[in-house]
Amino acid sequence: VREPEPYDHLFKLLLIGDAGVGKSSILLRFTDDAFDDHQQSTIGVDFKVKMIEVDHKRIKMTIWDTAGQERFRTLTSSYYRGAQGIILVYDVNRRESFENLNHWLQEVEVYSTGGGREIVKVLVGNKVDKERMVPREEAEAWARSKGMLFLEASAKTRTGIRQVFLEVVQKILDNP
Ligand code: GDP
């Protein structure tokens, strides 16, 4: 029997965005350093647990993946409940996934009210290893107008993946 690892903070993070943008792949790359080119969407909400150290603090994260539910264009309030951070993902190669961000942000705002503190949000443009159909400056400006951090990443090549989670955790810790 393994003793549970001690931690200083427990954070719930959510991955949100259109189907196929790479949410599951980002999660798998971060937690298992794995990537599957033929990743199949699974049904039902799933999450993974990951420990990291930031500012000499042990952070235990539960990172939730919609695992296909987003195809129905809506997630349940229980998915959002208690989340400290939201990672909003689009595919830099698929403009439509960027256009749909407003829809996802609206949903986030409906569900993530209450509970006191402001929820930390980061925008991630995934698949930067592919041709870019959304200019970086445009996404950056959109994120800034919504008070979000912005990063580009590739679950395939590992670019920016760890940075995404470090930035979210750092911002949650800095949250008054
Ligand atoms: P989800 O529906 O948002 O969870 O997306 P998936 O993680 O299932 O990824 C959808 C497809 O995009 C899969 O075939 C992945 O292998 C592929 N994919 C995910 N991330 C990347 C990436 O960074 N680059 C490339 N080229 N393909 C990716």
mmCIF file of C-alpha atoms and ligand atoms in Angstrom:
data_model
loop_
_atom_site.group_PDB
_atom_site.id
_atom_site.type_symbol
_atom_site.label_atom_id
_atom_site.label_comp_id
_atom_site.label_asym_id
_atom_site.label_seq_id
_atom_site.Cartn_x
_atom_site.Cartn_y
_atom_site.Cartn_z
ATOM 1 C CA VAL A 1 0.000 0.000 0.000
ATOM 2 C CA ARG A 2 1.408 3.395 -1.011
ATOM 3 C CA GLU A 3 1.031 6.342 1.302
ATOM 4 C CA PRO A 4 -0.742 9.256 -0.351
ATOM 5 C CA GLU A 5 1.749 11.970 -1.326
ATOM 6 C CA PRO A 6 1.445 15.082 0.836
ATOM 7 C CA TYR A 7 0.646 18.374 -0.887
ATOM 8 C CA ASP A 8 0.207 22.055 -0.050
ATOM 9 C CA HIS A 9 -2.558 22.891 -2.519
ATOM 10 C CA LEU A 10 -5.156 20.939 -4.432
ATOM 11 C CA PHE A 11 -6.329 22.580 -7.647
ATOM 12 C CA LYS A 12 -9.033 21.531 -10.054
ATOM 13 C CA LEU A 13 -8.290 22.505 -13.640
ATOM 14 C CA LEU A 14 -10.533 22.082 -16.663
ATOM 15 C CA LEU A 15 -9.769 21.655 -20.344
ATOM 16 C CA ILE A 16 -12.427 23.200 -22.561
ATOM 17 C CA GLY A 17 -12.854 23.772 -26.288
ATOM 18 C CA ASP A 18 -14.192 22.214 -29.487
ATOM 19 C CA ALA A 19 -13.867 18.501 -30.166
ATOM 20 C CA GLY A 20 -10.614 17.650 -31.912
ATOM 21 C CA VAL A 21 -8.554 20.658 -30.812
ATOM 22 C CA GLY A 22 -6.299 18.378 -28.756
ATOM 23 C CA LYS A 23 -7.543 18.600 -25.162
ATOM 24 C CA SER A 24 -6.981 14.904 -24.412
ATOM 25 C CA SER A 25 -3.620 15.033 -26.161
ATOM 26 C CA ILE A 26 -2.473 18.027 -24.084
ATOM 27 C CA LEU A 27 -3.494 16.190 -20.917
ATOM 28 C CA LEU A 28 -1.781 12.955 -21.935
ATOM 29 C CA ARG A 29 1.392 14.790 -22.940
ATOM 30 C CA PHE A 30 1.528 16.623 -19.628
ATOM 31 C CA THR A 31 0.727 13.696 -17.321
ATOM 32 C CA ASP A 32 2.319 10.763 -19.177
ATOM 33 C CA ASP A 33 4.587 12.476 -21.739
ATOM 34 C CA ALA A 34 2.785 10.455 -24.394
ATOM 35 C CA PHE A 35 1.155 11.303 -27.731
ATOM 36 C CA ASP A 36 -1.092 9.252 -29.987
ATOM 37 C CA ASP A 37 -1.609 10.377 -33.594
ATOM 38 C CA HIS A 38 -4.737 8.265 -33.792
ATOM 39 C CA GLN A 39 -6.227 9.389 -30.526
ATOM 40 C CA GLN A 40 -9.913 8.470 -30.388
ATOM 41 C CA SER A 41 -12.324 10.601 -28.432
ATOM 42 C CA THR A 42 -13.703 8.728 -25.505
ATOM 43 C CA ILE A 43 -17.110 9.248 -23.987
ATOM 44 C CA GLY A 44 -17.652 10.485 -20.463
ATOM 45 C CA VAL A 45 -15.785 13.024 -18.404
ATOM 46 C CA ASP A 46 -12.391 11.814 -17.258
ATOM 47 C CA PHE A 47 -9.576 13.333 -15.236
ATOM 48 C CA LYS A 48 -5.965 12.753 -14.371
ATOM 49 C CA VAL A 49 -3.954 13.647 -11.295
ATOM 50 C CA LYS A 50 -0.537 15.276 -11.460
ATOM 51 C CA MET A 51 1.831 16.613 -8.795
ATOM 52 C CA ILE A 52 4.190 19.494 -9.524
ATOM 53 C CA GLU A 53 6.270 21.836 -7.419
ATOM 54 C CA VAL A 54 5.920 25.602 -7.829
ATOM 55 C CA ASP A 55 7.481 28.204 -5.468
ATOM 56 C CA HIS A 56 8.545 25.355 -3.129
ATOM 57 C CA LYS A 57 4.908 24.357 -2.817
ATOM 58 C CA ARG A 58 3.636 20.912 -3.741
ATOM 59 C CA ILE A 59 0.654 21.284 -5.991
ATOM 60 C CA LYS A 60 -1.689 18.402 -6.607
ATOM 61 C CA MET A 61 -3.781 18.948 -9.698
ATOM 62 C CA THR A 62 -6.851 17.133 -10.884
ATOM 63 C CA ILE A 63 -7.126 17.966 -14.560
ATOM 64 C CA TRP A 64 -10.482 17.264 -16.141
ATOM 65 C CA ASP A 65 -11.029 16.445 -19.761
ATOM 66 C CA THR A 66 -14.471 16.722 -21.334
ATOM 67 C CA ALA A 67 -13.759 13.524 -23.265
ATOM 68 C CA GLY A 68 -16.289 14.074 -25.995
ATOM 69 C CA GLN A 69 -19.112 15.759 -24.079
ATOM 70 C CA GLU A 70 -18.301 19.039 -25.806
ATOM 71 C CA ARG A 71 -19.748 17.654 -29.026
ATOM 72 C CA PHE A 72 -23.142 18.265 -27.473
ATOM 73 C CA ARG A 73 -22.029 21.884 -27.164
ATOM 74 C CA THR A 74 -22.630 22.075 -23.481
ATOM 75 C CA LEU A 75 -21.071 20.758 -20.303
ATOM 76 C CA THR A 76 -22.768 20.258 -16.998
ATOM 77 C CA SER A 77 -22.473 22.555 -14.012
ATOM 78 C CA SER A 78 -20.868 19.751 -11.986
ATOM 79 C CA TYR A 79 -17.975 19.706 -14.457
ATOM 80 C CA TYR A 80 -17.256 23.326 -13.553
ATOM 81 C CA ARG A 81 -17.913 23.085 -9.818
ATOM 82 C CA GLY A 82 -14.943 24.010 -7.642
ATOM 83 C CA ALA A 83 -12.550 24.656 -10.514
ATOM 84 C CA GLN A 84 -9.752 27.168 -9.898
ATOM 85 C CA GLY A 85 -8.413 27.185 -13.439
ATOM 86 C CA ILE A 86 -9.711 26.821 -16.968
ATOM 87 C CA ILE A 87 -7.603 25.996 -19.989
ATOM 88 C CA LEU A 88 -9.489 27.085 -23.091
ATOM 89 C CA VAL A 89 -8.098 25.357 -26.185
ATOM 90 C CA TYR A 90 -8.421 26.035 -29.918
ATOM 91 C CA ASP A 91 -6.609 24.536 -32.894
ATOM 92 C CA VAL A 92 -4.372 27.109 -34.674
ATOM 93 C CA ASN A 93 -4.967 25.130 -37.870
ATOM 94 C CA ARG A 94 -8.772 25.279 -37.612
ATOM 95 C CA ARG A 95 -10.208 28.771 -37.589
ATOM 96 C CA GLU A 96 -13.681 27.610 -36.574
ATOM 97 C CA SER A 97 -12.352 26.356 -33.247
ATOM 98 C CA PHE A 98 -11.108 29.897 -32.586
ATOM 99 C CA GLU A 99 -14.439 31.476 -33.606
ATOM 100 C CA ASN A 100 -16.234 29.159 -31.159
ATOM 101 C CA LEU A 101 -14.239 30.427 -28.178
ATOM 102 C CA ASN A 102 -16.892 33.036 -27.394
ATOM 103 C CA HIS A 103 -19.420 30.253 -26.921
ATOM 104 C CA TRP A 104 -17.149 28.423 -24.482
ATOM 105 C CA LEU A 105 -16.281 31.567 -22.578
ATOM 106 C CA GLN A 106 -19.976 32.395 -22.184
ATOM 107 C CA GLU A 107 -20.577 28.981 -20.694
ATOM 108 C CA VAL A 108 -17.619 29.391 -18.357
ATOM 109 C CA GLU A 109 -19.056 32.683 -17.165
ATOM 110 C CA VAL A 110 -22.477 31.169 -16.507
ATOM 111 C CA TYR A 111 -21.126 28.324 -14.398
ATOM 112 C CA SER A 112 -18.062 29.758 -12.741
ATOM 113 C CA THR A 113 -19.736 32.579 -10.862
ATOM 114 C CA GLY A 114 -19.911 32.446 -7.086
ATOM 115 C CA GLY A 115 -17.410 30.866 -4.766
ATOM 116 C CA GLY A 116 -15.622 34.175 -4.216
ATOM 117 C CA ARG A 117 -12.379 34.204 -6.152
ATOM 118 C CA GLU A 118 -12.086 34.830 -9.820
ATOM 119 C CA ILE A 119 -11.368 31.714 -11.875
ATOM 120 C CA VAL A 120 -8.022 31.759 -13.713
ATOM 121 C CA LYS A 121 -8.319 31.373 -17.480
ATOM 122 C CA VAL A 122 -5.646 30.670 -20.043
ATOM 123 C CA LEU A 123 -6.063 30.487 -23.819
ATOM 124 C CA VAL A 124 -4.023 27.829 -25.613
ATOM 125 C CA GLY A 125 -3.531 27.714 -29.373
ATOM 126 C CA ASN A 126 -2.645 24.048 -29.894
ATOM 127 C CA LYS A 127 -1.083 22.267 -32.928
ATOM 128 C CA VAL A 128 1.510 24.966 -33.707
ATOM 129 C CA ASP A 129 3.404 22.223 -35.562
ATOM 130 C CA LYS A 130 0.745 22.632 -38.284
ATOM 131 C CA GLU A 131 -0.011 25.550 -40.600
ATOM 132 C CA ARG A 132 -1.421 28.475 -38.685
ATOM 133 C CA MET A 133 -4.860 29.713 -39.783
ATOM 134 C CA VAL A 134 -5.248 32.048 -36.807
ATOM 135 C CA PRO A 135 -2.561 34.734 -36.525
ATOM 136 C CA ARG A 136 -0.827 34.738 -33.163
ATOM 137 C CA GLU A 137 -1.461 38.482 -32.739
ATOM 138 C CA GLU A 138 -5.199 38.040 -33.257
ATOM 139 C CA ALA A 139 -5.473 35.336 -30.597
ATOM 140 C CA GLU A 140 -3.261 37.309 -28.253
ATOM 141 C CA ALA A 141 -5.457 40.404 -28.626
ATOM 142 C CA TRP A 142 -8.623 38.385 -28.040
ATOM 143 C CA ALA A 143 -7.173 36.780 -24.916
ATOM 144 C CA ARG A 144 -6.023 40.148 -23.590
ATOM 145 C CA SER A 145 -9.493 41.650 -24.121
ATOM 146 C CA LYS A 146 -10.923 38.828 -21.990
ATOM 147 C CA GLY A 147 -8.280 39.123 -19.284
ATOM 148 C CA MET A 148 -6.765 35.759 -20.109
ATOM 149 C CA LEU A 149 -3.198 34.528 -20.439
ATOM 150 C CA PHE A 150 -2.219 33.308 -23.908
ATOM 151 C CA LEU A 151 0.151 30.555 -24.978
ATOM 152 C CA GLU A 152 0.740 28.525 -28.090
ATOM 153 C CA ALA A 153 1.525 24.825 -27.813
ATOM 154 C CA SER A 154 1.833 21.498 -29.524
ATOM 155 C CA ALA A 155 0.927 18.276 -27.758
ATOM 156 C CA LYS A 156 2.652 16.506 -30.629
ATOM 157 C CA THR A 157 6.070 18.177 -30.320
ATOM 158 C CA ARG A 158 5.753 19.057 -26.547
ATOM 159 C CA THR A 159 6.115 22.789 -27.293
ATOM 160 C CA GLY A 160 4.634 24.901 -24.489
ATOM 161 C CA ILE A 161 2.720 22.094 -22.781
ATOM 162 C CA ARG A 162 4.379 22.203 -19.359
ATOM 163 C CA GLN A 163 4.367 25.990 -19.524
ATOM 164 C CA VAL A 164 0.565 25.996 -19.831
ATOM 165 C CA PHE A 165 0.095 24.216 -16.513
ATOM 166 C CA LEU A 166 2.864 26.123 -14.739
ATOM 167 C CA GLU A 167 1.344 29.454 -15.783
ATOM 168 C CA VAL A 168 -2.130 28.473 -14.641
ATOM 169 C CA VAL A 169 -0.879 27.253 -11.259
ATOM 170 C CA GLN A 170 1.306 30.337 -10.808
ATOM 171 C CA LYS A 171 -1.630 32.612 -11.539
ATOM 172 C CA ILE A 172 -3.896 30.722 -9.134
ATOM 173 C CA LEU A 173 -1.251 31.065 -6.418
ATOM 174 C CA ASP A 174 -0.917 34.795 -7.170
ATOM 175 C CA ASN A 175 -4.707 35.243 -7.044
ATOM 176 C CA PRO A 176 -5.607 37.336 -4.009
HETATM 177 P P1 GDP B 1 -9.936 16.568 -28.145
HETATM 178 O O1 GDP B 1 -11.170 16.066 -28.810
HETATM 179 O O2 GDP B 1 -9.944 18.066 -28.003
HETATM 180 O O3 GDP B 1 -9.627 15.881 -26.850
HETATM 181 O O4 GDP B 1 -8.714 16.278 -29.154
HETATM 182 P P2 GDP B 1 -7.730 15.015 -29.191
HETATM 183 O O5 GDP B 1 -6.716 15.108 -28.112
HETATM 184 O O6 GDP B 1 -8.552 13.766 -29.260
HETATM 185 O O7 GDP B 1 -6.963 15.278 -30.559
HETATM 186 C C1 GDP B 1 -7.659 15.264 -31.807
HETATM 187 C C2 GDP B 1 -6.671 14.885 -32.898
HETATM 188 O O8 GDP B 1 -5.656 15.892 -33.032
HETATM 189 C C3 GDP B 1 -5.932 13.564 -32.624
HETATM 190 O O9 GDP B 1 -5.780 12.864 -33.851
HETATM 191 C C4 GDP B 1 -4.580 14.019 -32.111
HETATM 192 O O10 GDP B 1 -3.554 13.078 -32.381
HETATM 193 C C5 GDP B 1 -4.370 15.325 -32.887
HETATM 194 N N1 GDP B 1 -3.534 16.288 -32.168
HETATM 195 C C6 GDP B 1 -3.654 16.686 -30.870
HETATM 196 N N2 GDP B 1 -2.716 17.596 -30.557
HETATM 197 C C7 GDP B 1 -1.969 17.783 -31.669
HETATM 198 C C8 GDP B 1 -0.837 18.633 -31.976
HETATM 199 O O11 GDP B 1 -0.310 19.388 -31.165
HETATM 200 N N3 GDP B 1 -0.363 18.562 -33.264
HETATM 201 C C9 GDP B 1 -0.919 17.737 -34.195
HETATM 202 N N4 GDP B 1 -0.384 17.746 -35.424
HETATM 203 N N5 GDP B 1 -1.971 16.941 -33.947
HETATM 204 C C10 GDP B 1 -2.497 16.964 -32.696
#
